[in-house]
Amino acid sequence: EDQVTQSPEALRLQEGESSSLNCSYTVSGLRGLFWYRQDPGKGPEFLFTLYSAGEEKEKERLKATLTKKESFLHITAPKPEDSATYLCAVQGWGAQKLVFGQGTRLTINP
Amino acid sequence: DTAVSQTPKYLVTQMGNDKSIKCEQNLGHDTMYWYKQDSKKFLKIMFSYNNKELIINETVPNRFSPKSPDKAHLNLHINSLELGDSAVYFCASSYRQGGATEAFFGQGTRLTVV
């Protein structure tokens, strides 16, 4: 069964303090790995799709990377508005559904 | 112009009642989903429809019945509500064909059973 584990569960940083979030996964053939951002009281907002090991994608202060066993979401010089829960999900070949991790709750203090 | 919209946003009801949640997407996607997010923020698939055909039906009590009148709409009806049904329910949509199919989510319906 496909599984996703995210760490840490919660992370508190000072504004400008760069860090990384981890997403470890097991899947029977990776079709895609997804990163979402979720703000309180809202639905998950799509950020990135990664398809194969070695792939990287960037958006503003965020960069997502992928290996055969895990993905990292690097946050460079974060701002308070980057505070949110970041969710990782995988989709295996032959599967239509996304399997989510439990998320990392990120707080950026000014 | 909302891409995936759900109604209502909040739903408070008593145990034993029957309630429905509606979802509509204007992205032209052919697949729609219902996900449940529990108190620990864990998102889990419940159902998926592709062009009005049920393609995913996870282990969900049969009190939950999805209905898709067309590929742009997916509703969720819940009978005999129980305390444990309290959660946030998200509708999502995507394309089925091609490569990895990122899903786009609605804003959620917070269901509270008292």
CSV table of C-alpha atoms in Angstrom, one decimal:
chain,number,residue,atom,x,y,z
A,1,GLU,CA,0.0,0.0,0.0
A,2,ASP,CA,1.3,3.5,-0.9
A,3,GLN,CA,2.4,5.5,2.1
A,4,VAL,CA,3.7,9.0,2.8
A,5,THR,CA,5.4,10.3,6.0
A,6,GLN,CA,6.2,13.9,6.5
A,7,SER,CA,8.6,15.4,9.0
A,8,PRO,CA,8.8,17.4,11.1
A,9,GLU,CA,5.2,17.6,12.2
A,10,ALA,CA,5.6,21.2,13.1
A,11,LEU,CA,8.4,23.7,12.4
A,12,ARG,CA,8.8,27.2,13.7
A,13,LEU,CA,11.3,29.5,12.1
A,14,GLN,CA,12.4,33.1,12.3
A,15,GLU,CA,11.8,35.3,9.2
A,16,GLY,CA,14.7,34.8,6.8
A,17,GLU,CA,15.8,31.5,8.4
A,18,SER,CA,15.9,28.9,5.6
A,19,SER,CA,15.0,25.2,6.2
A,20,SER,CA,13.7,22.1,4.6
A,21,LEU,CA,10.6,19.9,5.0
A,22,ASN,CA,10.8,16.2,4.4
A,23,CYS,CA,8.4,13.8,2.6
A,24,SER,CA,9.3,10.1,2.7
A,25,TYR,CA,7.2,7.8,0.5
A,26,THR,CA,6.7,4.2,-0.6
A,27,VAL,CA,4.8,3.6,-3.8
A,28,SER,CA,4.5,0.8,-6.3
A,29,GLY,CA,5.7,2.9,-9.2
A,30,LEU,CA,5.6,6.6,-8.9
A,31,ARG,CA,3.4,8.4,-11.3
A,32,GLY,CA,3.8,11.7,-9.5
A,33,LEU,CA,4.6,13.4,-6.2
A,34,PHE,CA,2.7,16.5,-5.3
A,35,TRP,CA,3.2,19.4,-2.8
A,36,TYR,CA,0.3,21.4,-1.6
A,37,ARG,CA,0.0,24.4,0.7
A,38,GLN,CA,-3.0,24.6,3.1
A,39,ASP,CA,-4.0,27.7,5.0
A,40,PRO,CA,-6.4,27.5,8.0
A,41,GLY,CA,-10.0,27.1,7.0
A,42,LYS,CA,-9.1,26.6,3.3
A,43,GLY,CA,-8.6,23.8,0.8
A,44,PRO,CA,-5.2,22.5,-0.2
A,45,GLU,CA,-3.6,24.8,-2.9
A,46,PHE,CA,-1.5,23.0,-5.5
A,47,LEU,CA,2.2,24.0,-5.6
A,48,PHE,CA,4.3,21.4,-7.5
A,49,THR,CA,4.3,18.1,-9.3
A,50,LEU,CA,7.5,16.0,-9.5
A,51,TYR,CA,7.7,13.0,-11.8
A,52,SER,CA,11.1,11.4,-11.5
A,53,ALA,CA,14.2,11.3,-9.2
A,54,GLY,CA,16.5,14.2,-9.8
A,55,GLU,CA,13.8,16.6,-10.8
A,56,GLU,CA,13.5,20.0,-9.1
A,57,LYS,CA,10.9,22.8,-9.3
A,58,GLU,CA,10.9,26.3,-7.9
A,59,LYS,CA,8.3,28.9,-7.1
A,60,GLU,CA,9.4,32.1,-5.4
A,61,ARG,CA,11.0,31.0,-2.1
A,62,LEU,CA,10.1,27.4,-2.5
A,63,LYS,CA,12.1,24.6,-4.2
A,64,ALA,CA,11.0,21.0,-4.3
A,65,THR,CA,13.4,18.1,-5.0
A,66,LEU,CA,12.8,14.4,-5.5
A,67,THR,CA,14.8,11.2,-4.9
A,68,LYS,CA,13.6,7.6,-5.2
A,69,LYS,CA,12.6,7.6,-1.6
A,70,GLU,CA,11.9,11.1,-0.5
A,71,SER,CA,11.1,14.7,-1.5
A,72,PHE,CA,12.3,17.9,0.1
A,73,LEU,CA,10.6,21.2,0.1
A,74,HIS,CA,13.3,23.9,0.7
A,75,ILE,CA,12.2,27.2,1.9
A,76,THR,CA,14.7,30.0,1.4
A,77,ALA,CA,14.5,33.2,3.4
A,78,PRO,CA,10.9,32.6,4.4
A,79,LYS,CA,8.4,35.4,5.2
A,80,PRO,CA,5.5,35.3,7.7
A,81,GLU,CA,3.1,34.8,4.7
A,82,ASP,CA,4.7,31.4,4.1
A,83,SER,CA,3.2,30.2,7.3
A,84,ALA,CA,0.8,27.3,6.4
A,85,THR,CA,0.6,23.5,6.5
A,86,TYR,CA,2.5,21.9,3.7
A,87,LEU,CA,1.1,18.6,2.4
A,88,CYS,CA,2.9,16.0,0.3
A,89,ALA,CA,1.0,13.4,-1.7
A,90,VAL,CA,1.9,10.6,-4.1
A,91,GLN,CA,0.1,8.9,-7.0
A,92,GLY,CA,1.1,5.4,-8.1
A,93,TRP,CA,0.8,4.1,-11.6
A,94,GLY,CA,-2.7,2.6,-12.1
A,95,ALA,CA,-4.0,4.7,-9.2
A,96,GLN,CA,-6.3,7.6,-9.6
A,97,LYS,CA,-6.2,8.8,-6.0
A,98,LEU,CA,-3.6,10.8,-4.2
A,99,VAL,CA,-2.2,9.4,-0.9
A,100,PHE,CA,-1.4,12.2,1.5
A,101,GLY,CA,1.0,12.6,4.4
A,102,GLN,CA,-0.1,14.2,7.6
A,103,GLY,CA,1.5,17.5,6.7
A,104,THR,CA,4.1,19.9,8.3
A,105,ARG,CA,2.7,22.9,10.0
A,106,LEU,CA,5.2,25.7,9.3
A,107,THR,CA,5.2,29.0,11.3
A,108,ILE,CA,7.4,31.9,10.3
A,109,ASN,CA,7.8,34.5,13.1
A,110,PRO,CA,8.5,38.1,12.1
B,1,ASP,CA,-14.3,32.8,-10.6
B,2,THR,CA,-14.1,29.8,-8.3
B,3,ALA,CA,-12.6,26.7,-9.9
B,4,VAL,CA,-14.0,24.1,-7.4
B,5,SER,CA,-16.8,25.3,-5.2
B,6,GLN,CA,-18.6,23.5,-2.4
B,7,THR,CA,-21.7,24.3,-0.4
B,8,PRO,CA,-22.3,24.7,2.4
B,9,LYS,CA,-19.0,25.8,4.0
B,10,TYR,CA,-20.3,25.0,7.5
B,11,LEU,CA,-22.8,22.4,8.5
B,12,VAL,CA,-23.9,21.8,12.1
B,13,THR,CA,-26.5,19.1,12.6
B,14,GLN,CA,-27.8,16.6,15.1
B,15,MET,CA,-27.0,12.9,15.3
B,16,GLY,CA,-29.4,10.9,13.2
B,17,ASN,CA,-30.1,13.6,10.6
B,18,ASP,CA,-29.5,13.3,6.8
B,19,LYS,CA,-27.5,16.0,5.1
B,20,SER,CA,-26.0,16.7,1.6
B,21,ILE,CA,-22.9,18.6,0.4
B,22,LYS,CA,-22.7,19.9,-3.1
B,23,CYS,CA,-19.7,20.4,-5.3
B,24,GLU,CA,-19.2,22.0,-8.7
B,25,GLN,CA,-16.1,22.5,-10.9
B,26,ASN,CA,-15.6,24.7,-13.9
B,27,LEU,CA,-12.1,23.5,-14.9
B,28,GLY,CA,-13.4,21.1,-17.5
B,29,HIS,CA,-12.0,18.2,-15.6
B,30,ASP,CA,-13.4,14.7,-16.1
B,31,THR,CA,-12.7,13.3,-12.6
B,32,MET,CA,-14.0,14.4,-9.2
B,33,TYR,CA,-13.3,13.3,-5.7
B,34,TRP,CA,-14.4,13.4,-2.1
B,35,TYR,CA,-11.7,13.6,0.5
B,36,LYS,CA,-12.2,13.6,4.3
B,37,GLN,CA,-9.8,15.5,6.6
B,38,ASP,CA,-9.8,14.5,10.2
B,39,SER,CA,-8.9,16.5,13.3
B,40,LYS,CA,-5.2,15.7,12.7
B,41,LYS,CA,-5.4,17.2,9.3
B,42,PHE,CA,-5.0,13.8,7.6
B,43,LEU,CA,-6.6,13.8,4.1
B,44,LYS,CA,-8.0,10.5,2.9
B,45,ILE,CA,-9.9,9.6,-0.3
B,46,MET,CA,-13.5,8.5,0.0
B,47,PHE,CA,-14.8,8.4,-3.5
B,48,SER,CA,-13.9,9.3,-7.1
B,49,TYR,CA,-16.1,9.6,-10.2
B,50,ASN,CA,-14.9,9.7,-13.8
B,51,ASN,CA,-17.4,11.0,-16.3
B,52,LYS,CA,-20.3,10.1,-13.9
B,53,GLU,CA,-18.9,6.6,-13.3
B,54,LEU,CA,-17.8,5.6,-9.8
B,55,ILE,CA,-14.1,4.5,-10.0
B,56,ILE,CA,-12.9,4.7,-6.4
B,57,ASN,CA,-15.0,3.6,-3.4
B,58,GLU,CA,-12.7,3.3,-0.3
B,59,THR,CA,-13.9,1.6,2.9
B,60,VAL,CA,-16.6,4.1,3.7
B,61,PRO,CA,-19.8,3.3,5.6
B,62,ASN,CA,-22.7,2.9,3.2
B,63,ARG,CA,-24.4,5.8,5.0
B,64,PHE,CA,-22.3,7.9,2.6
B,65,SER,CA,-23.6,8.0,-0.9
B,66,PRO,CA,-22.0,10.1,-3.7
B,67,LYS,CA,-23.9,11.1,-6.8
B,68,SER,CA,-22.6,12.6,-10.0
B,69,PRO,CA,-25.3,14.0,-12.2
B,70,ASP,CA,-22.7,15.2,-14.8
B,71,LYS,CA,-18.9,15.4,-14.9
B,72,ALA,CA,-19.0,19.0,-13.4
B,73,HIS,CA,-20.9,18.1,-10.3
B,74,LEU,CA,-20.4,15.7,-7.5
B,75,ASN,CA,-22.7,15.6,-4.4
B,76,LEU,CA,-22.3,13.7,-1.1
B,77,HIS,CA,-25.3,12.6,0.8
B,78,ILE,CA,-24.9,11.3,4.4
B,79,ASN,CA,-27.6,9.4,6.2
B,80,SER,CA,-28.1,8.9,9.9
B,81,LEU,CA,-25.2,11.1,10.9
B,82,GLU,CA,-23.0,10.0,13.7
B,83,LEU,CA,-20.6,12.0,16.0
B,84,GLY,CA,-17.6,10.4,14.3
B,85,ASP,CA,-18.6,11.9,10.9
B,86,SER,CA,-17.5,15.3,12.2
B,87,ALA,CA,-14.7,16.4,9.9
B,88,VAL,CA,-13.9,18.7,7.0
B,89,TYR,CA,-15.0,17.2,3.6
B,90,PHE,CA,-13.2,18.4,0.5
B,91,CYS,CA,-14.2,18.1,-3.1
B,92,ALA,CA,-11.5,18.0,-5.7
B,93,SER,CA,-11.2,17.5,-9.5
B,94,SER,CA,-8.6,16.5,-12.0
B,95,TYR,CA,-8.0,15.0,-15.4
B,96,ARG,CA,-7.8,11.2,-15.5
B,97,GLN,CA,-5.7,10.6,-18.6
B,98,GLY,CA,-2.1,11.4,-19.2
B,99,GLY,CA,0.6,11.7,-16.6
B,100,ALA,CA,0.4,12.5,-12.9
B,101,THR,CA,-2.9,14.2,-12.4
B,102,GLU,CA,-2.7,17.0,-9.8
B,103,ALA,CA,-6.1,17.6,-8.1
B,104,PHE,CA,-7.6,21.0,-7.4
B,105,PHE,CA,-9.5,21.3,-4.2
B,106,GLY,CA,-12.6,23.2,-3.0
B,107,GLN,CA,-12.6,25.3,0.2
B,108,GLY,CA,-14.1,22.4,2.2
B,109,THR,CA,-17.2,21.8,4.2
B,110,ARG,CA,-16.8,21.7,8.0
B,111,LEU,CA,-19.4,19.2,9.3
B,112,THR,CA,-20.1,19.2,13.0
B,113,VAL,CA,-22.4,16.5,14.4
B,114,VAL,CA,-23.8,17.2,17.8
